Every structure is written in C-alpha cells, then in structure tokens.
CSV table of C-alpha atoms in Angstrom, one decimal:
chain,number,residue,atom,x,y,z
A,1,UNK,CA,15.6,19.4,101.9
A,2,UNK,CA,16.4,18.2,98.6
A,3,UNK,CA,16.1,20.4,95.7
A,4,UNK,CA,14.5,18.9,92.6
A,5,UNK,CA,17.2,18.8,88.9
A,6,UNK,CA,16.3,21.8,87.1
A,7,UNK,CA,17.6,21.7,83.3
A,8,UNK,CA,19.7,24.5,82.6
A,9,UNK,CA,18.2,27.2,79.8
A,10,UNK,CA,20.9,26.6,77.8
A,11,UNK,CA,20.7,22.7,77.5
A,12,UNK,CA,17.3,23.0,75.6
A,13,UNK,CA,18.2,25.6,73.7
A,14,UNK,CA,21.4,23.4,72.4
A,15,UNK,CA,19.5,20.2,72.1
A,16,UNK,CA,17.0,22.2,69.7
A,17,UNK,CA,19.8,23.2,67.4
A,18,UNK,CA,21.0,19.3,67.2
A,19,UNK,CA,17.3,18.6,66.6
A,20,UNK,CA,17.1,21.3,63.9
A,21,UNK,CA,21.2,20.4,62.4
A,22,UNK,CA,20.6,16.5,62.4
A,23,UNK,CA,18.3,15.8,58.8
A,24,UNK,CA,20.6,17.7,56.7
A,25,UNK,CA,23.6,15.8,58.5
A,26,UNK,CA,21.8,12.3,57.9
A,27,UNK,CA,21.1,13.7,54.3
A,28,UNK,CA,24.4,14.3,53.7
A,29,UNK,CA,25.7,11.1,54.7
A,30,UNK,CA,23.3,9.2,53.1
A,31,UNK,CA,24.3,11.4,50.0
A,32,UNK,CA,27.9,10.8,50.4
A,33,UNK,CA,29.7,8.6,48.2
A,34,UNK,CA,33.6,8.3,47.9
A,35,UNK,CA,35.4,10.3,45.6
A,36,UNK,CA,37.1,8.1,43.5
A,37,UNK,CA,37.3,8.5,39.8
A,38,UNK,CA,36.9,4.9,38.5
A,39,UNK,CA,33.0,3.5,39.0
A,40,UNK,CA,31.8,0.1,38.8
A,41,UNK,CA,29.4,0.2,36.3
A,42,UNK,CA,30.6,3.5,34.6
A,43,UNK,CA,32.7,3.3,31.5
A,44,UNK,CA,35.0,0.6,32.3
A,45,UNK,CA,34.4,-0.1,35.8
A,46,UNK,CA,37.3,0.1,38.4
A,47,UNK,CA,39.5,-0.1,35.4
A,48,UNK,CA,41.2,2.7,33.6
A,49,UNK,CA,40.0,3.0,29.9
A,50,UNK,CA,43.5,4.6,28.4
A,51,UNK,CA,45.3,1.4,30.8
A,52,UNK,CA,43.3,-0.8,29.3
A,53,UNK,CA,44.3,0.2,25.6
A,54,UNK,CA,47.4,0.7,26.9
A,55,UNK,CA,47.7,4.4,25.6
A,56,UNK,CA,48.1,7.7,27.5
A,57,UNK,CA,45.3,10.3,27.8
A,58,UNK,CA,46.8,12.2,24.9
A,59,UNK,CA,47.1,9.4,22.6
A,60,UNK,CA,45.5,10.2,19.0
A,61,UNK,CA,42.4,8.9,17.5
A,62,UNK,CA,44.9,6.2,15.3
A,63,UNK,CA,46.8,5.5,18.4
A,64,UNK,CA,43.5,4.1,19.8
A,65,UNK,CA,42.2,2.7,17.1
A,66,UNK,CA,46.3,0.6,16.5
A,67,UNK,CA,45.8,-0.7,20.3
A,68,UNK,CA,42.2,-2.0,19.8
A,69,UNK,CA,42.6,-3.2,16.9
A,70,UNK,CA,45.9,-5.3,17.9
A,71,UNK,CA,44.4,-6.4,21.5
A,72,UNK,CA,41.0,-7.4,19.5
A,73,UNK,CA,43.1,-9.8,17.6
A,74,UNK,CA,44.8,-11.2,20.7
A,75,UNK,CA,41.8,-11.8,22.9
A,76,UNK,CA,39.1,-12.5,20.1
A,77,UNK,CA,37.3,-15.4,21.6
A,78,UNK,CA,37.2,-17.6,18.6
A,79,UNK,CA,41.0,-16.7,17.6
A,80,UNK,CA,42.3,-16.8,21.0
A,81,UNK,CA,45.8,-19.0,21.8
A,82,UNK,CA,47.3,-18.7,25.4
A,83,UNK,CA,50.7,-18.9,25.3
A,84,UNK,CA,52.7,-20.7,27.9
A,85,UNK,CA,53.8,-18.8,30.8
A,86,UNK,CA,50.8,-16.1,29.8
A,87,UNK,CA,50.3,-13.7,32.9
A,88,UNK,CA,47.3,-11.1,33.4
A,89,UNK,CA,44.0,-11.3,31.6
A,90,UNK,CA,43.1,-13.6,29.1
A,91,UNK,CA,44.3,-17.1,30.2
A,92,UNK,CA,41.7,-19.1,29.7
A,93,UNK,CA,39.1,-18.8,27.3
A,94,UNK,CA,36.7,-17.2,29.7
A,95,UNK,CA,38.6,-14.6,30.6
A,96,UNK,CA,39.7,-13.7,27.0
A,97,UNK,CA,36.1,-13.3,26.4
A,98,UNK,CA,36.0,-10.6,29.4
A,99,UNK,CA,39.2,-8.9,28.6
A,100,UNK,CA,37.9,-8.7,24.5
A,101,UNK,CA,34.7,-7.2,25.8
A,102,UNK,CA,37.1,-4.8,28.3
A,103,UNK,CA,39.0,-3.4,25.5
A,104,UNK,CA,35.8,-3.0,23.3
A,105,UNK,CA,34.1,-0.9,26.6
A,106,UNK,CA,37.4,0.9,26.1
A,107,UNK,CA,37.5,1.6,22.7
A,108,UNK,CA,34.1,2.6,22.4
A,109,UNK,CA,34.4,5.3,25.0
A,110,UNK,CA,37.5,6.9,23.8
A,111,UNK,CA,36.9,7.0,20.1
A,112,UNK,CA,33.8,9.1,20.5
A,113,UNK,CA,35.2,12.7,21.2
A,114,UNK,CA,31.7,13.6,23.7
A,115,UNK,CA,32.6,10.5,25.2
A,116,UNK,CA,36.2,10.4,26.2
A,117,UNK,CA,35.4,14.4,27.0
A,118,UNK,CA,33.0,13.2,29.6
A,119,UNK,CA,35.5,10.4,30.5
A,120,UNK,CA,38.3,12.8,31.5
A,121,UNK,CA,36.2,14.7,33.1
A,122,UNK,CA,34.9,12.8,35.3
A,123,UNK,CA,38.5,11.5,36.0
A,124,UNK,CA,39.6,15.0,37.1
A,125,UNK,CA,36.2,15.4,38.7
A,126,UNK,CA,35.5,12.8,41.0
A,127,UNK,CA,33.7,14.2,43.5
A,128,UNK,CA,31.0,14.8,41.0
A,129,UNK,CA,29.1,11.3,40.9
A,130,UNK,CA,25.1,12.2,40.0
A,131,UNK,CA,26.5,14.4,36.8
A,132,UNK,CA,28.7,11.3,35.7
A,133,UNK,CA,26.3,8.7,35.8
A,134,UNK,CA,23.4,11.3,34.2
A,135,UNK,CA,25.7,12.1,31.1
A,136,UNK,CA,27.1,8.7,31.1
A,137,UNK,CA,23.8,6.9,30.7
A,138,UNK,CA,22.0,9.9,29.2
A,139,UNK,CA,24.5,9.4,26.6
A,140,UNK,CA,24.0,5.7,26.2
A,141,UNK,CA,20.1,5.7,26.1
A,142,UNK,CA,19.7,8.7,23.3
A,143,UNK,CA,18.0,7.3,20.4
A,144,UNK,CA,20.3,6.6,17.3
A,145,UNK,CA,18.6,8.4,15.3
A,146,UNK,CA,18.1,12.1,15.1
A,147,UNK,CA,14.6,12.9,16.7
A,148,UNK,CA,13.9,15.2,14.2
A,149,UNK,CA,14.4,13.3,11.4
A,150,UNK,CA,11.5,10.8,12.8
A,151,UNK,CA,9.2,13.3,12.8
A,152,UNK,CA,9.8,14.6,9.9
A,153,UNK,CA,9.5,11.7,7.9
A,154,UNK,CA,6.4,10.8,10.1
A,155,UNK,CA,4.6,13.7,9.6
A,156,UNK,CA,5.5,13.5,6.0
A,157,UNK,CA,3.4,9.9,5.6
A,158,UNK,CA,0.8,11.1,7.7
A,159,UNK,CA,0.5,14.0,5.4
A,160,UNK,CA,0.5,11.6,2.3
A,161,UNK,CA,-1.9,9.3,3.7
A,162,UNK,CA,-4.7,12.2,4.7
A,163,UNK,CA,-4.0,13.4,0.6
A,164,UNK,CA,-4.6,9.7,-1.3
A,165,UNK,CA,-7.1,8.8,1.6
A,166,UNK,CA,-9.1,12.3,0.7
A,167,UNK,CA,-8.8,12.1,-3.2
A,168,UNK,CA,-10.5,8.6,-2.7
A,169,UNK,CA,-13.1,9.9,-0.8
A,170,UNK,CA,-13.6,12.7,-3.8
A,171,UNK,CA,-13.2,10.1,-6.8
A,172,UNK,CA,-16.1,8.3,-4.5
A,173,UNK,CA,-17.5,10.8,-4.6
A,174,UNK,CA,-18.1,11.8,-8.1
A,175,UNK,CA,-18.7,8.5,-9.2
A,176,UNK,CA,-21.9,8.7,-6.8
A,177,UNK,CA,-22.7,12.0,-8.4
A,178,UNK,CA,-21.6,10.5,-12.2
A,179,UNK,CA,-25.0,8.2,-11.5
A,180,UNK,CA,-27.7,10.3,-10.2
A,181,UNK,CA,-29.8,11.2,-13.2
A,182,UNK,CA,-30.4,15.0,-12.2
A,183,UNK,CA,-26.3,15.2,-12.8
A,184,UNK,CA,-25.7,13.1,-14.8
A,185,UNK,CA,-28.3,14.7,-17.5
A,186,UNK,CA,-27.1,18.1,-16.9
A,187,UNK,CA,-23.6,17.0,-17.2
A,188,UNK,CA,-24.6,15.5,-20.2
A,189,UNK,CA,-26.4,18.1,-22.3
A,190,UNK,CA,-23.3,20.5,-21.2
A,191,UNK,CA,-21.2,17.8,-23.2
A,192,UNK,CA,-23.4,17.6,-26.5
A,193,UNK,CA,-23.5,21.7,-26.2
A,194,UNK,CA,-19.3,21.5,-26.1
A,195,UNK,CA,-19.3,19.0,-28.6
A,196,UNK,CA,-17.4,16.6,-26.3
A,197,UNK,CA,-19.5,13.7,-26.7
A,198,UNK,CA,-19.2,13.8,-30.5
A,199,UNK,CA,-15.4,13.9,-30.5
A,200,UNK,CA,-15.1,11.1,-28.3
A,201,UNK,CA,-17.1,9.3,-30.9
A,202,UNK,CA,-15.6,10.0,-34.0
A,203,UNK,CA,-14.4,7.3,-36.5
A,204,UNK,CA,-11.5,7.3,-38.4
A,205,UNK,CA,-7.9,5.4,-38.6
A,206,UNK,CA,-7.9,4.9,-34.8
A,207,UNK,CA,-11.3,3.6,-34.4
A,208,UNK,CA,-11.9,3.3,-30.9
A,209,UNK,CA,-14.1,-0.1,-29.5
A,210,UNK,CA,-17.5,0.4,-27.3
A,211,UNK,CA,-16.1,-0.1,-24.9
A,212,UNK,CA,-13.2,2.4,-24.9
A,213,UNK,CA,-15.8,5.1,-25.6
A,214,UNK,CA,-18.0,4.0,-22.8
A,215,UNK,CA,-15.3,4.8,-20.8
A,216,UNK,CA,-14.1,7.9,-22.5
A,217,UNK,CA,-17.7,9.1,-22.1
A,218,UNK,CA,-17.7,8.7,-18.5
A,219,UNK,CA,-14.7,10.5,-17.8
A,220,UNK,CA,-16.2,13.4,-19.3
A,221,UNK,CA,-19.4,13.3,-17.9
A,222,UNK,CA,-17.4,13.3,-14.7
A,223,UNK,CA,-14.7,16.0,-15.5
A,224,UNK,CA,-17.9,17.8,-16.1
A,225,UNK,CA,-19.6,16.8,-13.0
A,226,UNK,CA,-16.1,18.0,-10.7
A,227,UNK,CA,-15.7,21.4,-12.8
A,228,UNK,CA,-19.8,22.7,-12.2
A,229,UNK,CA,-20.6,21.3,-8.8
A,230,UNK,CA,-18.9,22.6,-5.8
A,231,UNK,CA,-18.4,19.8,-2.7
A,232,UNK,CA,-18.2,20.9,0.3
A,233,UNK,CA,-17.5,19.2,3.9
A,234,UNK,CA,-15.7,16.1,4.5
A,235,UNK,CA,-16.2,15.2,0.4
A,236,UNK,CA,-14.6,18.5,-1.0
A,237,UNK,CA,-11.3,18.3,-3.4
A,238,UNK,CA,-8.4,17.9,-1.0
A,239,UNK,CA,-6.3,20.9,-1.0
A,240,UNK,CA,-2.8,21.1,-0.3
A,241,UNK,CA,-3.1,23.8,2.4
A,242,UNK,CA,-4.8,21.4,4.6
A,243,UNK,CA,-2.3,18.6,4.7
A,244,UNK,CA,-0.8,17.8,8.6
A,245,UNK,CA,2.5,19.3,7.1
A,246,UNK,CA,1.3,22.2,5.8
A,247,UNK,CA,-0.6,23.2,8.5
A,248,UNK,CA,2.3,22.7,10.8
A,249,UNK,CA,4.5,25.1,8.7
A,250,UNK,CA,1.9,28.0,8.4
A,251,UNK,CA,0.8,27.0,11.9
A,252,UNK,CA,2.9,30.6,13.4
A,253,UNK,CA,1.1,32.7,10.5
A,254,UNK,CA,-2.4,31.3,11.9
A,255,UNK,CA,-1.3,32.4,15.2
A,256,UNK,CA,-0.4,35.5,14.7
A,257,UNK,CA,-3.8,36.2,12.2
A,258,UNK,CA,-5.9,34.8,14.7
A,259,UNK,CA,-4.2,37.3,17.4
A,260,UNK,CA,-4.6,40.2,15.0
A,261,UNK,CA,-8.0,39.6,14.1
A,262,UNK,CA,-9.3,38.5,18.1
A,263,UNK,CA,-7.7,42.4,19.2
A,264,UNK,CA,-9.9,43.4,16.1
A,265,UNK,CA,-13.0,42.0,17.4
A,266,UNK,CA,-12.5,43.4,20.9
A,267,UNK,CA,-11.2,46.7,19.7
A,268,UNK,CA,-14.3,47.1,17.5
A,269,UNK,CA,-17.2,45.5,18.9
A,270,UNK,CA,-16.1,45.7,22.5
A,271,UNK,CA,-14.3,48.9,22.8
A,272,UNK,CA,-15.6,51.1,20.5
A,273,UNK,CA,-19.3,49.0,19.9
A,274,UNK,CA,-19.8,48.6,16.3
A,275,UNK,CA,-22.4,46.9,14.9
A,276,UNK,CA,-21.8,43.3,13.6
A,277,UNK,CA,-21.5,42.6,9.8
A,278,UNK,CA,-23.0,39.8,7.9
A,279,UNK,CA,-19.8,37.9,8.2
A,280,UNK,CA,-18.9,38.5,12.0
A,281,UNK,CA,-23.3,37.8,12.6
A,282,UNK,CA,-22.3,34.1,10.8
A,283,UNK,CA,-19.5,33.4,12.8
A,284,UNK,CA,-21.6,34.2,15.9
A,285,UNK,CA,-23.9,31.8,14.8
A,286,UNK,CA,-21.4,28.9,14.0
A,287,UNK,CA,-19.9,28.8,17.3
A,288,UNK,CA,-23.3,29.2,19.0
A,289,UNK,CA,-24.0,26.0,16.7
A,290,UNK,CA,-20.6,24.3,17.7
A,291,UNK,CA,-20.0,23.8,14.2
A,292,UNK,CA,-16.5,23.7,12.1
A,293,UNK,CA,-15.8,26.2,9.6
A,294,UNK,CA,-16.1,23.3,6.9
A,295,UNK,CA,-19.4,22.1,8.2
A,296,UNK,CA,-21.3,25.7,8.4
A,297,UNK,CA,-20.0,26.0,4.6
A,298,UNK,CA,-21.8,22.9,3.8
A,299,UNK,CA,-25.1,24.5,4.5
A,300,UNK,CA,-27.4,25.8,1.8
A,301,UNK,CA,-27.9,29.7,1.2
A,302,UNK,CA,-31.1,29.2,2.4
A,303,UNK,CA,-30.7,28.5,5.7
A,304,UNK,CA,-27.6,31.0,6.0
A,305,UNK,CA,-30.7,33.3,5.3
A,306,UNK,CA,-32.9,32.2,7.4
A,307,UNK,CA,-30.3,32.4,10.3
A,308,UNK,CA,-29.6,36.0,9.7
A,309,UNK,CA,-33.5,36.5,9.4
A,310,UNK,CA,-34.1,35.5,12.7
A,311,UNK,CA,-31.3,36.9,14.3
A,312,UNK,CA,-29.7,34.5,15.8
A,313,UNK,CA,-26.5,35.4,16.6
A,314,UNK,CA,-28.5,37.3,19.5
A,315,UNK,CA,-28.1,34.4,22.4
A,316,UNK,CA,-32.2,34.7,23.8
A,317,UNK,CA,-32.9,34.2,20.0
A,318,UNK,CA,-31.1,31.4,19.3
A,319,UNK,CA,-32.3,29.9,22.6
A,320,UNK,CA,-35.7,30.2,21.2
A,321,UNK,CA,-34.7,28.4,17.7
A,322,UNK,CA,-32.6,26.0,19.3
A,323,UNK,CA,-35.6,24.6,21.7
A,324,UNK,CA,-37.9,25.0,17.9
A,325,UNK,CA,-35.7,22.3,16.5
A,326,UNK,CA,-35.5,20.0,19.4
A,327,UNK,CA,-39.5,20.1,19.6
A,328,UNK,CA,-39.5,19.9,16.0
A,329,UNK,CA,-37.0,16.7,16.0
A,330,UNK,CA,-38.9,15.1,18.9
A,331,UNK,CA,-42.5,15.4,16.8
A,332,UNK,CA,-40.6,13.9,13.5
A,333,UNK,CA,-39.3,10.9,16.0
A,334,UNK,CA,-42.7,10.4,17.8
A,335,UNK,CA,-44.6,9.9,14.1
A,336,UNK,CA,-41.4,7.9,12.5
A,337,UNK,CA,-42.6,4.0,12.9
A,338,UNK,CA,-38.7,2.8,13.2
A,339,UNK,CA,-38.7,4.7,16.3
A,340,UNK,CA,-41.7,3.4,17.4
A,341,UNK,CA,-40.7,-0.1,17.2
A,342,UNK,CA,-37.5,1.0,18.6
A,343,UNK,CA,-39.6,2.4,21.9
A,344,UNK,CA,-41.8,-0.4,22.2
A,345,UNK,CA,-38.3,-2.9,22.3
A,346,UNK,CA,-36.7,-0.9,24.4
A,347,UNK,CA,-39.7,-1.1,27.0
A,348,UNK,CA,-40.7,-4.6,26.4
A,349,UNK,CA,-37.6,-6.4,25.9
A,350,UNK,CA,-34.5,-4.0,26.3
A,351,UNK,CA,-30.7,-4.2,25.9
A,352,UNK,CA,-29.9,-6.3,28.3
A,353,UNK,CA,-32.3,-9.1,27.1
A,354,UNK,CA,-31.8,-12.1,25.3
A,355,UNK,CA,-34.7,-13.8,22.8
A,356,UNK,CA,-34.9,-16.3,20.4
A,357,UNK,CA,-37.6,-14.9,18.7
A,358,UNK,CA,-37.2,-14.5,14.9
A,359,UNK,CA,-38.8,-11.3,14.3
C-alpha cells in the first residue's frame, strides 16, 4: 500500500523564514547601487574634477583658479584654434565647447570651499550615494539670496504700505470731518477763542493772497479737528505699535502677557472665584459679541452702559438680548420699503432671471 508524501515539519518552517527574509532582500537589491566615486550627473560626471584642471587634491585656491583660467583660454569656443596633431578633448569645435563647459563644472566645484568639501567627500565615500546627490543638489537649488534678508525687506514694505495706506485713510478722514458743520463750527469758534484765525489773517510786508489763507485756514480748522476728536476703529491715527514689523518684534512679549494674564483669570475667577470687575465683565461681553478689541472701543459710553446694566456678560442674558436685537433688526427690515422691493424681486423675478424691463 502506498503511503501518501508527507512534508517534513521543518520544510515549512524554513520556507516561512524565506517568505519572511525575501522583501528586505529585494529591497536591498533594488537599493543597491555600485560604489564608485565618480557619478554621471554629479559634479563632473565620470570625470575627475582635480584631472580635469589638471591639479592635485591639495592644489591651492590660485592653483585652480591659474588652471581654469589658462584651459578657458584654450577651449573658449569663440577663441578656439586646433592645432595640428591635437589629441584628447577639444578637436573640433564641438567638442571644445564640451571640454570649456567641463572645466567650468570643474572650476565651479572646487573654488567653493562647501563644495570641493562635499566633493572629496564623496570621493572617499562612495558607498554613500542618497547623501551625495541630496547635498549635491541641495546645494545647487538654495536660493542666492539669504532667506532672511527677503523677509526682512518684505516685511519692511508691507509694514510701510499698512503706515501711508492708514495715514490716507486718517487724512480722509478729517477732511470728511473738516466739512460737517457740527465740527467744523466747533472747530472754528475754538480758533477765534485761540486767536488762530486772526493770525493767519494778518496784513503786513508778507501779505498773504485769499487763497493762501483759505488754505491756511483749513489746516487749522483741521489740526483742530485731529487734536479734540478721538477716532476710533479702522479710521484712528495709525500708530507705530501696530505696524506688521512691530508686531512681529514684540510678538514673544504678547505671548508671554497673554500667558501671564490667562493663569490670572483662572487663578482668580476659577480657582479662588472672585467676582468679575468692570473691565474683565467688558471683555466677557466682547468675545460673547465676537468683536475686536478696536471695534468694542468704537462703541459709545452709552451702550458700554447699557451692556453692564443688563448684565450681559452672564451667557442666558445675553442670549436674551441677542434674540432682542435680531427681532428688533427683523421689525426695522419688514417696515424699510428698500427691503420690501427687495422681497417682492426676489419672489417675482429672482437672481437667476433675466428682464428687459426698465424699472
């Protein structure tokens, strides 16, 4: 009777170690290069830079620099001559062109001290071939120009721009103001009290024309105008402290207040459960509002007042006053005619209409 082929135990065991030892083996030889020093496409290729020059690795930086610059003038496309008999590179015109831009590869890398560093490195270092090609071409593609310095001088026009582009906004600004007669009166009588207005119109040897003391007039009604009101929000007096640059260098300080003041809050009010001041009770309020600092200082007295009043930096009462002013905003839209029309257009003709009709 024949007895069936039973595997041994220790076949299956063996053939799960190949299975387990066989990717890192294909890894590795699809990893594998040769270990040669010289690279096409590295440096000078296949070539040997310091051969090339004809120089030995611890020629000096004029030693280079003599062997360029004599085999530049030999194989300079447009000054080279073969000479009869003329073996090696360079024999025809095409091939001068290929050996100039050789010795120029070859110049370039060793006059650089990184570079020829790097170079000899990876000649005693074959065996190394990701690291070569990462320094070499790490190396190559770095900007020109210091990194820093770009930002630097970018950051520095941003920061000029946002400081002419907000002093425009102010001059704007008060010459808006200069014509509205409430300020423009008050600014005005505060002249005549100073006596401004009189000087600017004073006659003597330099008589001035109308039109000079129009204008001399106006700027004082203005200089007024900037020194008794106080702007706030996006038309206020730019200040230097708010410049990109500036915040940028005091940006660590801001941090470390802001940390300082956050383990305040928690130690106080959480930890230890003080009541809130006026100040913190605002705060509450202006992020319950979403609001920037800038824009909650915009805000009248008034309604600073009435916030506190109501208590609304307790969240069920400023739930209550926020669904007041939607109400509120809804009953002011529902009697305003331009939203009316709006409505009616919107449900008779709509966006996505076209019409021809003139009104």
């Amino acid at each position: 009777m024949a007895i069936p082929f039973a595997p041994r135990r220790g076949a299956g065991a063996a053939n799960r170690r190949w299975f387990v030892l066989l990717p890192p083996l294909l890894l590795a030889l699809l990893l594998a290069r040769p270990a040669a020093a010289l690279v096409e496409g590295l440096y000078c290729g296949k070539r040997d830079c310091y051969e090339v020059l004809g120089v030995s690795r611890t020629a000096s930086k004029a030693e280079i620099a003599r062997a360029y610059r004599q085999l530049a003038r030999r194989y300079h496309p447009d000054r080279y001559r073969p000479e009869p008999g003329e073996e090696g590179p360079g024999r025809t015109p095409q091939s001068a062109e290929e050996a100039f831009l050789l010795v120029a590869t070859a110049y370039e890398t060793l006059k650089d001290e990184e570079a020829r560093r790097d170079y000899d490195y990876m000649l005693e270092h074959p065996e190394e071939y990701y690291s070569h090609y990462y320094h070499y071409y790490s190396r190559r593609l770095a900007p020109k120009v210091d990194v820093r310095a770009v930002i630097l001088v970018s950051v520095c026009a941003v920061s000029a721009f946002q400081f002419f582009s907000w002093w425009n906004s102010y001059d704007k600004t008060i010459s808006y103001l200069a014509t509205v007669p409430k300020y423009r009166i008050q600014a005005m009588e505060i002249a005549k009290q100073q006596g401004l207005l009189r000087k600017a119109r004073e006659k003597g040897r330099n008589r001035k024309s109308k039109e000079e003391v129009r204008d001399e007039e106006e700027n004082i009604i203005k200089n007024i105008i900037k020194s008794k009101i106080d702007i706030k929000g996006g038309y206020q007096k730019p200040q230097i402290r708010d410049l990109l640059l500036f915040q940028i260098l005091l940006a660590p300080f801001h941090l470390c207040s802001y940390i300082v003041w956050y383990c305040r809050w928690i130690y106080n009010f959480n930890i230890k459960g003080k009541e809130y001041g006026e100040e913190e009770r605002l705060y509450i309020i202006r992020k319950s509002m979403k609001m920037s600092k800038s824009q909650f200082d915009s805000l009248e007295d008034h309604q600073k007042e009435t916030f506190l009043k109501r208590e609304l930096w307790i969240k069920e009462n400023y739930e209550v006053y926020k669904q007041e002013q939607e109400e509120e905003l809804k009953k002011r839209l529902a009697n305003d005619p331009r939203w009316k029309r709006y409505r009616r257009w919107m449900k008779n003709e709509g966006p996505g209409r076209l019409t021809f009709v003139d009104d």
